[in-house]
PDB file of N, CA and C in Angstrom:
ATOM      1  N   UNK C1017      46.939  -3.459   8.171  1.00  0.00           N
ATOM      2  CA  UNK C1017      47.199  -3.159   6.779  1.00  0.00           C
ATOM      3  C   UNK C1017      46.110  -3.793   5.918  1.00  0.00           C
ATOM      4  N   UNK C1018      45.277  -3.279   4.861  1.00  0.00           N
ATOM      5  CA  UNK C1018      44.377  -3.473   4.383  1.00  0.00           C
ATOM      6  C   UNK C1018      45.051  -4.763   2.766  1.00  0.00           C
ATOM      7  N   UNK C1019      46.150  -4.474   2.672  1.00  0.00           N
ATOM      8  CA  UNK C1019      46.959  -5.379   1.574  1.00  0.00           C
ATOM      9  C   UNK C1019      46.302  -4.541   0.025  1.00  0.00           C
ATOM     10  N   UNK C1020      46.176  -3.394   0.012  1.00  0.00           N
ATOM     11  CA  UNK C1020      45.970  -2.709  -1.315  1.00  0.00           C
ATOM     12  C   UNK C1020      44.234  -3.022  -1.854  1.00  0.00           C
ATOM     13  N   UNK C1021      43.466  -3.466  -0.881  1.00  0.00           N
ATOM     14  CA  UNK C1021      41.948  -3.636  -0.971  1.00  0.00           C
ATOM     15  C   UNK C1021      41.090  -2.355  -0.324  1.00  0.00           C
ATOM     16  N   UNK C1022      40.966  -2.005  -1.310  1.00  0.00           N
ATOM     17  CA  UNK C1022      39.771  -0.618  -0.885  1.00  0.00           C
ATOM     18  C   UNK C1022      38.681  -0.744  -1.443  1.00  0.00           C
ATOM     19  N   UNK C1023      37.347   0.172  -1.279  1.00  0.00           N
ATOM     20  CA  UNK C1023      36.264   0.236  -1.182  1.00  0.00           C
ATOM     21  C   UNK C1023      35.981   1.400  -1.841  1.00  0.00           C
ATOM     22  N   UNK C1024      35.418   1.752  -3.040  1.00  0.00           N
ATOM     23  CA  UNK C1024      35.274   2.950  -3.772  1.00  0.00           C
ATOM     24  C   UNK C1024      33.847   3.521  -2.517  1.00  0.00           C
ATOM     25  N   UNK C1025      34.196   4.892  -3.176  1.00  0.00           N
ATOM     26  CA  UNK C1025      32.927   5.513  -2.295  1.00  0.00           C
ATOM     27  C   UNK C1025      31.714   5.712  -3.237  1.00  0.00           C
ATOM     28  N   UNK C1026      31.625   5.760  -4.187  1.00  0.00           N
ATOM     29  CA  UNK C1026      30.522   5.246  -4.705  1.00  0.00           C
ATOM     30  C   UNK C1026      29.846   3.863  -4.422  1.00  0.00           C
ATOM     31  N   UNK C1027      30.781   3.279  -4.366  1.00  0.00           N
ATOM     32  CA  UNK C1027      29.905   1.470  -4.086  1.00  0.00           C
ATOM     33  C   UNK C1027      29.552   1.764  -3.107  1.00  0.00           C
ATOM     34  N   UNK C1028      30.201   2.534  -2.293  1.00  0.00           N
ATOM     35  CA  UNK C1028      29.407   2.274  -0.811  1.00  0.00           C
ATOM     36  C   UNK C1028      27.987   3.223  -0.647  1.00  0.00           C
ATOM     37  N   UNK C1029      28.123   4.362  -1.545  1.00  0.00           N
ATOM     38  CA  UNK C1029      27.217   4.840  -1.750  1.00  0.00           C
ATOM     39  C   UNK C1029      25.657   4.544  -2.199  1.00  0.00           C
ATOM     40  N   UNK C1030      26.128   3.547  -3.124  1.00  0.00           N
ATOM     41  CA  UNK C1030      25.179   2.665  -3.849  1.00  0.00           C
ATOM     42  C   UNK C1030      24.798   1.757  -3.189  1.00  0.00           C
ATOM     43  N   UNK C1031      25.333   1.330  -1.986  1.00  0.00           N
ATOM     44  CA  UNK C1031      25.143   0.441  -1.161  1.00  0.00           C
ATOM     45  C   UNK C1031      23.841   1.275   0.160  1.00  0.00           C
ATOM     46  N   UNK C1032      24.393   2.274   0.391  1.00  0.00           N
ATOM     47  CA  UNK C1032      23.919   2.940   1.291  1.00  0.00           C
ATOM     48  C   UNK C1032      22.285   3.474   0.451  1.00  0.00           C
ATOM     49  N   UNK C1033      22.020   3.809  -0.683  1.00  0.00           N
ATOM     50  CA  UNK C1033      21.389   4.164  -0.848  1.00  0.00           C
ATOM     51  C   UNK C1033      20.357   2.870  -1.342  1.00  0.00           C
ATOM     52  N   UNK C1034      20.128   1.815  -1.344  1.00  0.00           N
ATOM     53  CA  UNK C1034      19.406   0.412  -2.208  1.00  0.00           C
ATOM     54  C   UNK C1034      19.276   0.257  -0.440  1.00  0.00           C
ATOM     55  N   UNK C1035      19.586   0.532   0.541  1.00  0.00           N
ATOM     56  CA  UNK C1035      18.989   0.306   1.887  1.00  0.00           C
ATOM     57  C   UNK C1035      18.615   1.227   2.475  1.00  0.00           C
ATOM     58  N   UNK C1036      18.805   2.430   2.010  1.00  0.00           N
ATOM     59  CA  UNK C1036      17.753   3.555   1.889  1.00  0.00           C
ATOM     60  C   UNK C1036      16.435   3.452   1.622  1.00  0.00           C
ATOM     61  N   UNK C1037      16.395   2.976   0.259  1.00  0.00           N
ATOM     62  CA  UNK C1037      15.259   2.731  -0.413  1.00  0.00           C
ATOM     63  C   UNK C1037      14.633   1.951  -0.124  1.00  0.00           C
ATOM     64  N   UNK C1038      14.998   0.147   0.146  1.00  0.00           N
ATOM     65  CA  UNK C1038      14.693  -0.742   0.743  1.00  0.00           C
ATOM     66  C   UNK C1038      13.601  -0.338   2.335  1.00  0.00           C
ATOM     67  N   UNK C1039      14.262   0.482   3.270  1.00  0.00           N
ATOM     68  CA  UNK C1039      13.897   0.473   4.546  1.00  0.00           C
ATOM     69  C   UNK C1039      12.022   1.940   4.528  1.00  0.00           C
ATOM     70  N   UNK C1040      12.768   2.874   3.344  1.00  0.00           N
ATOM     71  CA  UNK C1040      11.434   3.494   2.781  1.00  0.00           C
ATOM     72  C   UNK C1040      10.708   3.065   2.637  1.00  0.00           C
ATOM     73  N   UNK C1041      10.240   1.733   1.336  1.00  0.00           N
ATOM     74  CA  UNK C1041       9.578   0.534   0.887  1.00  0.00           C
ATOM     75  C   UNK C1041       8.743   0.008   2.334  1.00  0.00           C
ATOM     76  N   UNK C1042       9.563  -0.348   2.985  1.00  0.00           N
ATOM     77  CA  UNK C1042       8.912  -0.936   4.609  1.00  0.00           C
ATOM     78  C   UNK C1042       8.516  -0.078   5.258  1.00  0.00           C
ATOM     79  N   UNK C1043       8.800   0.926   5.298  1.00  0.00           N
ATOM     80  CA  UNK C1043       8.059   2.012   6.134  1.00  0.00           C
ATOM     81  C   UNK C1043       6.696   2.084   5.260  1.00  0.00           C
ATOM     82  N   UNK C1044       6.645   2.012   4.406  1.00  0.00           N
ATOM     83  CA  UNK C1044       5.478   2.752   3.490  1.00  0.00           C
ATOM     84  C   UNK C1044       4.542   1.648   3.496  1.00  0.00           C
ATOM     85  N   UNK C1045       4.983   0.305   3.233  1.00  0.00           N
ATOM     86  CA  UNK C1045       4.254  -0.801   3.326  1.00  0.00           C
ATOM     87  C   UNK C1045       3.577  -1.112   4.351  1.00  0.00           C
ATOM     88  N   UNK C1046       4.411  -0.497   5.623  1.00  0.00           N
ATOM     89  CA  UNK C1046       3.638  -0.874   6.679  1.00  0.00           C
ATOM     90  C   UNK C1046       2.658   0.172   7.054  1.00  0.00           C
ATOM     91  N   UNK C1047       3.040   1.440   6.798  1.00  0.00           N
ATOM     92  CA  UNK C1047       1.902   1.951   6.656  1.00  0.00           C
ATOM     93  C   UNK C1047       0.365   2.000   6.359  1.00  0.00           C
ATOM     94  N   UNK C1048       0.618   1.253   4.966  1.00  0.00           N
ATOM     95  CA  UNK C1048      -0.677   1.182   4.193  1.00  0.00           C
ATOM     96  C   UNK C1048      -1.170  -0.202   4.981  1.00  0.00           C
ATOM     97  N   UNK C1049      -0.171  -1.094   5.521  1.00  0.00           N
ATOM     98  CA  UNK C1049      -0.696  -2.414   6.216  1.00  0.00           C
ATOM     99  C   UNK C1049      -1.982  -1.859   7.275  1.00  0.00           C
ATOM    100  N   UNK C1050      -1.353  -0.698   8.088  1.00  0.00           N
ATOM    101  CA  UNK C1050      -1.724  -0.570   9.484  1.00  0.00           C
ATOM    102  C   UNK C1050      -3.160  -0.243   8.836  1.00  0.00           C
ATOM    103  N   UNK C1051      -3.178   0.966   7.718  1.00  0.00           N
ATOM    104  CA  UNK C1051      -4.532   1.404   6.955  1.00  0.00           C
ATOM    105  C   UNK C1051      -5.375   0.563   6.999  1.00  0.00           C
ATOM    106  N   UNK C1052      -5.325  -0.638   5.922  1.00  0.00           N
ATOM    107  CA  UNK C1052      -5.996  -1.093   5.705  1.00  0.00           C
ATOM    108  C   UNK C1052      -6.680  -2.264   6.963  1.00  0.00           C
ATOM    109  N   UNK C1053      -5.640  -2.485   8.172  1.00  0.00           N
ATOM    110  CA  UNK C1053      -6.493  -3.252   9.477  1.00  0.00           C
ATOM    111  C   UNK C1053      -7.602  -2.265   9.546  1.00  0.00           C
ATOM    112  N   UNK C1054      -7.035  -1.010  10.045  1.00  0.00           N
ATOM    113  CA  UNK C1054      -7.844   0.124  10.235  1.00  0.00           C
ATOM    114  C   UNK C1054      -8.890  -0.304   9.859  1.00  0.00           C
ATOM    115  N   UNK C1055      -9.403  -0.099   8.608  1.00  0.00           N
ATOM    116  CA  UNK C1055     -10.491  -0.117   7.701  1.00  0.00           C
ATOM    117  C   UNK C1055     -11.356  -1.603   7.590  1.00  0.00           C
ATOM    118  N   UNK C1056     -10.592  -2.502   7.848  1.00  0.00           N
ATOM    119  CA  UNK C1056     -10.883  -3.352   8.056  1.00  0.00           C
ATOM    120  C   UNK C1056     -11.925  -3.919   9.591  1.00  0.00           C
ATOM    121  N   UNK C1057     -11.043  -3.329  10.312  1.00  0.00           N
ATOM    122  CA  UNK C1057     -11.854  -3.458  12.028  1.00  0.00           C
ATOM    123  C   UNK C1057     -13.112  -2.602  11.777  1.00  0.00           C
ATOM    124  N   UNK C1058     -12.848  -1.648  11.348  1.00  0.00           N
ATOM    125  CA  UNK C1058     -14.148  -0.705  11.003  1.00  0.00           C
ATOM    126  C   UNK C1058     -14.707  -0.858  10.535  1.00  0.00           C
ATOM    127  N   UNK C1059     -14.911  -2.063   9.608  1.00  0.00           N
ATOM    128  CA  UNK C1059     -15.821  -2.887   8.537  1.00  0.00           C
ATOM    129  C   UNK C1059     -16.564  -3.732   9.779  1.00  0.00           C
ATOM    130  N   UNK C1060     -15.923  -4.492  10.035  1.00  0.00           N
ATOM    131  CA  UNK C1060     -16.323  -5.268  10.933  1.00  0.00           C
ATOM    132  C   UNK C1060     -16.969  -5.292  12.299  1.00  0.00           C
ATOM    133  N   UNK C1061     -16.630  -4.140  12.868  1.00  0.00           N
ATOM    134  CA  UNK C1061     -17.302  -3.504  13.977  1.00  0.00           C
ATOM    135  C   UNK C1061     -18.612  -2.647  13.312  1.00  0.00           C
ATOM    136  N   UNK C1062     -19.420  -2.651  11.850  1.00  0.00           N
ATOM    137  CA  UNK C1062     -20.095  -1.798  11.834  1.00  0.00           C
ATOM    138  C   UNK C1062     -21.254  -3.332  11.442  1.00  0.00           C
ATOM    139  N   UNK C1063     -20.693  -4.109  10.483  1.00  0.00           N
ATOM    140  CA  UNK C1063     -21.375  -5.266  10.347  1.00  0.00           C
ATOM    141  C   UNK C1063     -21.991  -6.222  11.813  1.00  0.00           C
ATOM    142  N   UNK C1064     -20.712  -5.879  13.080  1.00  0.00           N
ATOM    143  CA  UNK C1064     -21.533  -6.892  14.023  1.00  0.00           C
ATOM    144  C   UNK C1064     -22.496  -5.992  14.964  1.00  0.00           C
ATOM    145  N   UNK C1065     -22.668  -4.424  14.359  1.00  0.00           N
ATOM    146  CA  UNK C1065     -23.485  -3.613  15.306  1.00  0.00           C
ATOM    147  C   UNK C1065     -24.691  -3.626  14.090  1.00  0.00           C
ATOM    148  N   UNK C1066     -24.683  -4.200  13.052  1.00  0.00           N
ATOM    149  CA  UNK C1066     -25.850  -4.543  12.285  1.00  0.00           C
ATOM    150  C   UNK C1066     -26.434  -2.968  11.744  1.00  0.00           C
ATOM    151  N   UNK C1067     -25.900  -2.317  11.275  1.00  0.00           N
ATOM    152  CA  UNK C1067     -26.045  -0.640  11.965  1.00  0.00           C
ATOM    153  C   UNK C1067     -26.662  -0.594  10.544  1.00  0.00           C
ATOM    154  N   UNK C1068     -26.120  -1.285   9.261  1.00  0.00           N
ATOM    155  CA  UNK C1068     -25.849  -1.481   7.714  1.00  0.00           C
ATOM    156  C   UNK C1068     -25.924  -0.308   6.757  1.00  0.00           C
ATOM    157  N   UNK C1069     -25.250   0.615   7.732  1.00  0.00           N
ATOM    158  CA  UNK C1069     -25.053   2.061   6.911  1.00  0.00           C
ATOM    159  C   UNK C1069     -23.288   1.748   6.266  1.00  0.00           C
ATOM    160  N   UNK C1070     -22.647   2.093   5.028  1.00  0.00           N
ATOM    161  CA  UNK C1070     -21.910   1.534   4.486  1.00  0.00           C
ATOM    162  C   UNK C1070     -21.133   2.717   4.628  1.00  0.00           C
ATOM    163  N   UNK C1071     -19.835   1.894   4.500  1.00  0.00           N
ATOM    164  CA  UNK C1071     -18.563   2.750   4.423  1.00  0.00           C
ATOM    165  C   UNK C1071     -17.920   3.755   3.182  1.00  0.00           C
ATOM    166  N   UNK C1072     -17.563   4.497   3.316  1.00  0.00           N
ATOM    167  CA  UNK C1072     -17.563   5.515   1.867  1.00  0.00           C
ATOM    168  C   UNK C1072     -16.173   4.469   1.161  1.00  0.00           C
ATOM    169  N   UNK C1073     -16.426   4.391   0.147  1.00  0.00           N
ATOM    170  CA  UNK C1073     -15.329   3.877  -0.876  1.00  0.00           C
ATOM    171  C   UNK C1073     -14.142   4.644  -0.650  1.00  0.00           C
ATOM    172  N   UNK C1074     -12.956   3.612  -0.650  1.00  0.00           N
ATOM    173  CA  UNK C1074     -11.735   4.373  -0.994  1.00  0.00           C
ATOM    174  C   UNK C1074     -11.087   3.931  -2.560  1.00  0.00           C
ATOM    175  N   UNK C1075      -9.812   4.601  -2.899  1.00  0.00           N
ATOM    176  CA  UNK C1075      -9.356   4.332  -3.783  1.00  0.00           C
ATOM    177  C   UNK C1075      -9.001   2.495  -4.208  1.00  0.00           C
ATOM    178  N   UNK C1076      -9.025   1.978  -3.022  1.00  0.00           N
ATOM    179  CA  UNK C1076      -8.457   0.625  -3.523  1.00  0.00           C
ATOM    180  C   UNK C1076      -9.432   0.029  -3.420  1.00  0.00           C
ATOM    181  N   UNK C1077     -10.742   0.507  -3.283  1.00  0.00           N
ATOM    182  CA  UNK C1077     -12.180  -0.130  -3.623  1.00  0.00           C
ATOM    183  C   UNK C1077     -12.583   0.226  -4.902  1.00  0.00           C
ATOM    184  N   UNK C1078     -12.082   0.586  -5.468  1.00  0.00           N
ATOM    185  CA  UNK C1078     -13.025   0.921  -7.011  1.00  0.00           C
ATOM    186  C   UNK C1078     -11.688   0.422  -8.054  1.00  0.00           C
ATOM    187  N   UNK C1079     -12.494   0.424  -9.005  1.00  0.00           N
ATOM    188  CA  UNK C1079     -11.957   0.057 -10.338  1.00  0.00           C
ATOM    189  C   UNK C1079     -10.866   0.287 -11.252  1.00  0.00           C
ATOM    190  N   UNK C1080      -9.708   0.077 -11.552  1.00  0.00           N
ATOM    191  CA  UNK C1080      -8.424   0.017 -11.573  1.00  0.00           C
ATOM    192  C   UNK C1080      -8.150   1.826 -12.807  1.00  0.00           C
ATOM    193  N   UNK C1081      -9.842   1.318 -13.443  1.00  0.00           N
ATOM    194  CA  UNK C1081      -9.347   2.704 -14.219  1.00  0.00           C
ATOM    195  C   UNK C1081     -10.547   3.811 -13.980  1.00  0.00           C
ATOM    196  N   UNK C1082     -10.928   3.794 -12.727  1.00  0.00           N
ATOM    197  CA  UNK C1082     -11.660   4.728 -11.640  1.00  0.00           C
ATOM    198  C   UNK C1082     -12.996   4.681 -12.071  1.00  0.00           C
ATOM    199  N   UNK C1083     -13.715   3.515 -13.077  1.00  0.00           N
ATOM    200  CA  UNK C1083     -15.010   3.819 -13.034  1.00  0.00           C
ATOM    201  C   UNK C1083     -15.873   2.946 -12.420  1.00  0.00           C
ATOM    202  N   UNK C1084     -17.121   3.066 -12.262  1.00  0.00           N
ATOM    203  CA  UNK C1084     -17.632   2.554 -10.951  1.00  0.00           C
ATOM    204  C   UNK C1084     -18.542   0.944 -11.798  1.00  0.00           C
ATOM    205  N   UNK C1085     -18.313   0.162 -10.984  1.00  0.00           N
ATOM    206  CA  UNK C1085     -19.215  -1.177 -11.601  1.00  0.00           C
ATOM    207  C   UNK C1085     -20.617  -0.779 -12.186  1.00  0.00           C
ATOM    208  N   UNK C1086     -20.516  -1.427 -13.020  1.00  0.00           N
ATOM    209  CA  UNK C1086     -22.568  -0.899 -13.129  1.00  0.00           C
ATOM    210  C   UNK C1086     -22.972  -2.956 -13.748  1.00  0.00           C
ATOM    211  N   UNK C1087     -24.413  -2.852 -13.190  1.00  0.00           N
ATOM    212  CA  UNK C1087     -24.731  -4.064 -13.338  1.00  0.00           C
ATOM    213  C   UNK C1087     -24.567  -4.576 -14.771  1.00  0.00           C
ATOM    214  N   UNK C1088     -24.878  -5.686 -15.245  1.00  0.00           N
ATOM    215  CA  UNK C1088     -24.760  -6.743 -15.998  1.00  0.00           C
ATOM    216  C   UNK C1088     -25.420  -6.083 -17.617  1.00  0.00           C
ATOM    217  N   UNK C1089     -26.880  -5.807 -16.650  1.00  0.00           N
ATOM    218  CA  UNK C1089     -28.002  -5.318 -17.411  1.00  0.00           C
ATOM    219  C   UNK C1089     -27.754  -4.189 -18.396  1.00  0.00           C
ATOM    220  N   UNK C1090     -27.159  -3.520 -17.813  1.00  0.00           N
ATOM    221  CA  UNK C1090     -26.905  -1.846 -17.854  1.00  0.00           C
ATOM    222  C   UNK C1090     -25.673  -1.770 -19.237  1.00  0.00           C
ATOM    223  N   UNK C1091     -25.657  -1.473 -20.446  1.00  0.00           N
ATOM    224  CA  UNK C1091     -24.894  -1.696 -21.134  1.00  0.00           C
ATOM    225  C   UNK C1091     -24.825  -0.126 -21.903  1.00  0.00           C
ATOM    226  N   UNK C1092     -23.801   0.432 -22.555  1.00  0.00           N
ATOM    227  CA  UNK C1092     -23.592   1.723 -23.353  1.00  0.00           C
ATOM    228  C   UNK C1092     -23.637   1.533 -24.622  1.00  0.00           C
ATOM    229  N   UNK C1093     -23.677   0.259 -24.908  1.00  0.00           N
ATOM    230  CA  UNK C1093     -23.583   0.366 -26.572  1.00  0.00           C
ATOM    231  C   UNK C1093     -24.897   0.201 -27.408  1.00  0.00           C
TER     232      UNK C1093
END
């Protein structure tokens, strides 16, 4: 006998779904983890073959509002 204690199905819903989301989050994270070793070993295996042809830029190499560094010197105004 449960003594008049129940469990709405929404809460549990809401429950079910915040560990939904949660376990997405980790999937996705680890994803981009595995990426970036990736990219990483491949950095590194090109530096100890001294080869010094460079890797094409990705998005999380450049500049937060996509434009590219320019030296010190180099000014627009």
């Amino acid at each position: 006998m449960l003594l008049g204690w129940r469990v709405k199905s929404s809460d549990v819903k809401a429950r079910l779904d915040v560990a939904d989301d949660a376990a997405k989050r980790e999937q996705r994270l680890a994803a981009k983890l595995r990426e970036n070793l990736k990219r990483r070993k491949e950095q590194a295996r090109t530096r100890a073959a001294g080869t010094g042809k460079s890797l094409p830029e990705t998005e999380a190499d450049s500049t937060a509002d996509g434009a590219a560094l320019k030296p010190l010197g180099d000014s627009d105004s």
